[in-house]
Amino acid sequence: MEEALGPGNLMDVLLSLNSTGGYLVTVLTDTDGLVLASAPSPGWDADKQAAVVALIQRAAHQAQIVSLGMTDEISIRDVNGRRLICRPFEVDGKVLLLSILADEGKPYRRLTNAAVRGVRRVWAI
Amino acid sequence: MALQGSLQDMSVADLIQHNCQEGRTVRIDLRLGADGPAAVLFLDQGQIVHAESQGESGEEVVYKVLAWGDGSFSVEPGQTTPERTVQRSYAGLLLEGIRRIDEAAAEAEEPQAAESPPAGDAGQGSEKEEGKMSERLQSLRAIEGVTGVVIAARDGVVLEHTLDGDPDKEGAVAVFVGYAAAQVGESLALGNFEWGTVAIGKETMLVIERPDFYVGLLLGEKASPALVASKLEGLLRT
């Protein structure tokens, strides 16, 4: 499945993030791993990515259990330099997780910050 | 067919972790020593759902059996229970159990620690070599940008550290990130996991997996994980 999923406005935020950043896939989930919206590039399977995000979410949750405060980011890099970056954030007391898969050297911090703000705006509507 | 064995060969923590990581539904029967108390754990699709021993049930039973170092076990696949007395994830249970064991060990040692170590008492004290950093630990700690080092076994037990705070917590974070990374690598068919980072507040931990353990490095605010990782790899190869 390569098409974008999710409510229109959320999907717009993710599509914009994915195309601007040139990422392989961008997914927004809740803490149960339920995909709220996704924007994969051609060739990337959003369902597979969602399963991966659920695994990362579990790790993030455990990191919160054993550490102080909320996990800001978990990043995993393979030997080819490809990175999976997961950023948990709160909206209205609910924890969501924005995850991107990026090739080596792709900047992501500012873009994901902007996307988090975008999601919060959409959520508030 | 039930799998049977000795807790000296496979600890309760390893039994739980192995079966939970595989997502199994099993019944695990445990006995402390040759004729000590018995306990039973039920796992449902990789999570502990019920634990019972001597009329007691729930999470406390899990914490109790995690401390059983000598005894026997049997694992019966496909056994389910309608009871649900445990809500916490298996990972959370293991962490809490390990924390309690460490706390109990520290409390037991405290009265002696206040006094001079008795001459010739080289028994259990020899297992604790905190303060005596290995060369490896010292060289890792010396990397520019690294503010602390923790080396944890795959079951979360901290092997070495240079941390002032809570090494068990940091070690557990390293293990969970490393474990998740391995799963992600498989699921995405990516190349091998090289390194991972977890950022919590101003603190960032760089996690690298080795065959028998995970290395967690706490980084200063301006440190580059990639740069530190490249130096770390070189050090760990030597």
PDB file of C-alpha atoms in Angstrom, chain B residues 11-90:
ATOM      1  CA  SER B  11      17.206 -17.795  34.896  1.00  0.00           C
ATOM      2  CA  VAL B  12      13.574 -16.816  35.440  1.00  0.00           C
ATOM      3  CA  ALA B  13      14.303 -13.458  33.753  1.00  0.00           C
ATOM      4  CA  ASP B  14      15.731 -15.226  30.697  1.00  0.00           C
ATOM      5  CA  LEU B  15      12.753 -17.589  30.585  1.00  0.00           C
ATOM      6  CA  ILE B  16      10.305 -14.697  30.644  1.00  0.00           C
ATOM      7  CA  GLN B  17      12.245 -12.566  28.195  1.00  0.00           C
ATOM      8  CA  HIS B  18      12.775 -15.374  25.719  1.00  0.00           C
ATOM      9  CA  ASN B  19       9.136 -16.472  25.659  1.00  0.00           C
ATOM     10  CA  CYS B  20       7.763 -12.925  25.631  1.00  0.00           C
ATOM     11  CA  GLN B  21      10.050 -11.764  22.865  1.00  0.00           C
ATOM     12  CA  GLU B  22       8.847 -14.694  20.785  1.00  0.00           C
ATOM     13  CA  GLY B  23       5.239 -13.672  21.465  1.00  0.00           C
ATOM     14  CA  ARG B  24       4.434 -17.088  22.924  1.00  0.00           C
ATOM     15  CA  THR B  25       1.412 -18.331  24.820  1.00  0.00           C
ATOM     16  CA  VAL B  26       2.730 -20.697  27.468  1.00  0.00           C
ATOM     17  CA  ARG B  27       2.431 -21.832  31.069  1.00  0.00           C
ATOM     18  CA  ILE B  28       5.661 -21.697  33.052  1.00  0.00           C
ATOM     19  CA  ASP B  29       5.857 -23.747  36.234  1.00  0.00           C
ATOM     20  CA  LEU B  30       8.642 -22.851  38.651  1.00  0.00           C
ATOM     21  CA  ARG B  31       9.941 -24.399  41.849  1.00  0.00           C
ATOM     22  CA  LEU B  32      12.447 -22.862  44.223  1.00  0.00           C
ATOM     23  CA  GLY B  33      15.168 -25.350  45.141  1.00  0.00           C
ATOM     24  CA  ALA B  34      14.401 -29.066  45.250  1.00  0.00           C
ATOM     25  CA  ASP B  35      11.253 -28.904  47.359  1.00  0.00           C
ATOM     26  CA  GLY B  36      10.626 -25.194  47.925  1.00  0.00           C
ATOM     27  CA  PRO B  37       7.524 -23.193  47.029  1.00  0.00           C
ATOM     28  CA  ALA B  38       6.073 -23.470  43.531  1.00  0.00           C
ATOM     29  CA  ALA B  39       4.784 -20.750  41.233  1.00  0.00           C
ATOM     30  CA  VAL B  40       3.054 -20.605  37.902  1.00  0.00           C
ATOM     31  CA  LEU B  41       3.166 -17.905  35.241  1.00  0.00           C
ATOM     32  CA  PHE B  42       0.845 -17.691  32.256  1.00  0.00           C
ATOM     33  CA  LEU B  43       2.016 -15.829  29.159  1.00  0.00           C
ATOM     34  CA  ASP B  44      -0.452 -14.822  26.480  1.00  0.00           C
ATOM     35  CA  GLN B  45       0.999 -13.735  23.133  1.00  0.00           C
ATOM     36  CA  GLY B  46       4.187 -12.470  24.680  1.00  0.00           C
ATOM     37  CA  GLN B  47       2.812 -10.816  27.807  1.00  0.00           C
ATOM     38  CA  ILE B  48       2.529 -12.134  31.346  1.00  0.00           C
ATOM     39  CA  VAL B  49      -1.166 -12.193  32.186  1.00  0.00           C
ATOM     40  CA  HIS B  50      -1.303 -14.229  35.369  1.00  0.00           C
ATOM     41  CA  ALA B  51       1.113 -15.233  38.124  1.00  0.00           C
ATOM     42  CA  GLU B  52       0.336 -17.325  41.175  1.00  0.00           C
ATOM     43  CA  SER B  53       2.252 -18.769  44.101  1.00  0.00           C
ATOM     44  CA  GLN B  54       1.247 -19.952  47.569  1.00  0.00           C
ATOM     45  CA  GLY B  55      -2.202 -18.378  47.399  1.00  0.00           C
ATOM     46  CA  GLU B  56      -0.822 -15.056  46.198  1.00  0.00           C
ATOM     47  CA  SER B  57      -1.311 -13.757  42.670  1.00  0.00           C
ATOM     48  CA  GLY B  58      -0.338 -10.816  40.477  1.00  0.00           C
ATOM     49  CA  GLU B  59       2.790  -8.770  39.848  1.00  0.00           C
ATOM     50  CA  GLU B  60       4.294  -9.356  43.291  1.00  0.00           C
ATOM     51  CA  VAL B  61       4.573 -13.044  42.466  1.00  0.00           C
ATOM     52  CA  VAL B  62       6.562 -12.169  39.348  1.00  0.00           C
ATOM     53  CA  TYR B  63       8.954 -10.019  41.375  1.00  0.00           C
ATOM     54  CA  LYS B  64       9.358 -12.814  43.903  1.00  0.00           C
ATOM     55  CA  VAL B  65      10.179 -15.527  41.367  1.00  0.00           C
ATOM     56  CA  LEU B  66      12.641 -13.282  39.533  1.00  0.00           C
ATOM     57  CA  ALA B  67      14.863 -13.624  42.603  1.00  0.00           C
ATOM     58  CA  TRP B  68      14.805 -17.432  42.503  1.00  0.00           C
ATOM     59  CA  GLY B  69      18.287 -18.443  41.457  1.00  0.00           C
ATOM     60  CA  ASP B  70      18.119 -22.127  42.211  1.00  0.00           C
ATOM     61  CA  GLY B  71      15.339 -24.500  41.271  1.00  0.00           C
ATOM     62  CA  SER B  72      13.568 -25.948  38.275  1.00  0.00           C
ATOM     63  CA  PHE B  73      11.160 -24.910  35.564  1.00  0.00           C
ATOM     64  CA  SER B  74       8.901 -26.375  32.929  1.00  0.00           C
ATOM     65  CA  VAL B  75       7.314 -24.586  29.994  1.00  0.00           C
ATOM     66  CA  GLU B  76       4.087 -25.920  28.526  1.00  0.00           C
ATOM     67  CA  PRO B  77       3.143 -24.304  25.195  1.00  0.00           C
ATOM     68  CA  GLY B  78      -0.412 -23.314  24.324  1.00  0.00           C
ATOM     69  CA  GLN B  79      -1.711 -23.254  27.903  1.00  0.00           C
ATOM     70  CA  THR B  80      -4.054 -20.346  28.630  1.00  0.00           C
ATOM     71  CA  THR B  81      -5.865 -19.007  31.686  1.00  0.00           C
ATOM     72  CA  PRO B  82      -9.055 -16.954  31.980  1.00  0.00           C
ATOM     73  CA  GLU B  83      -7.529 -15.075  34.914  1.00  0.00           C
ATOM     74  CA  ARG B  84      -5.801 -11.735  34.416  1.00  0.00           C
ATOM     75  CA  THR B  85      -3.904 -10.640  37.488  1.00  0.00           C
ATOM     76  CA  VAL B  86      -0.969  -8.915  35.777  1.00  0.00           C
ATOM     77  CA  GLN B  87      -1.418  -5.740  33.745  1.00  0.00           C
ATOM     78  CA  ARG B  88       2.118  -4.450  33.407  1.00  0.00           C
ATOM     79  CA  SER B  89       4.196  -5.231  30.308  1.00  0.00           C
ATOM     80  CA  TYR B  90       6.758  -7.979  30.681  1.00  0.00           C
TER      81      TYR B  90
END
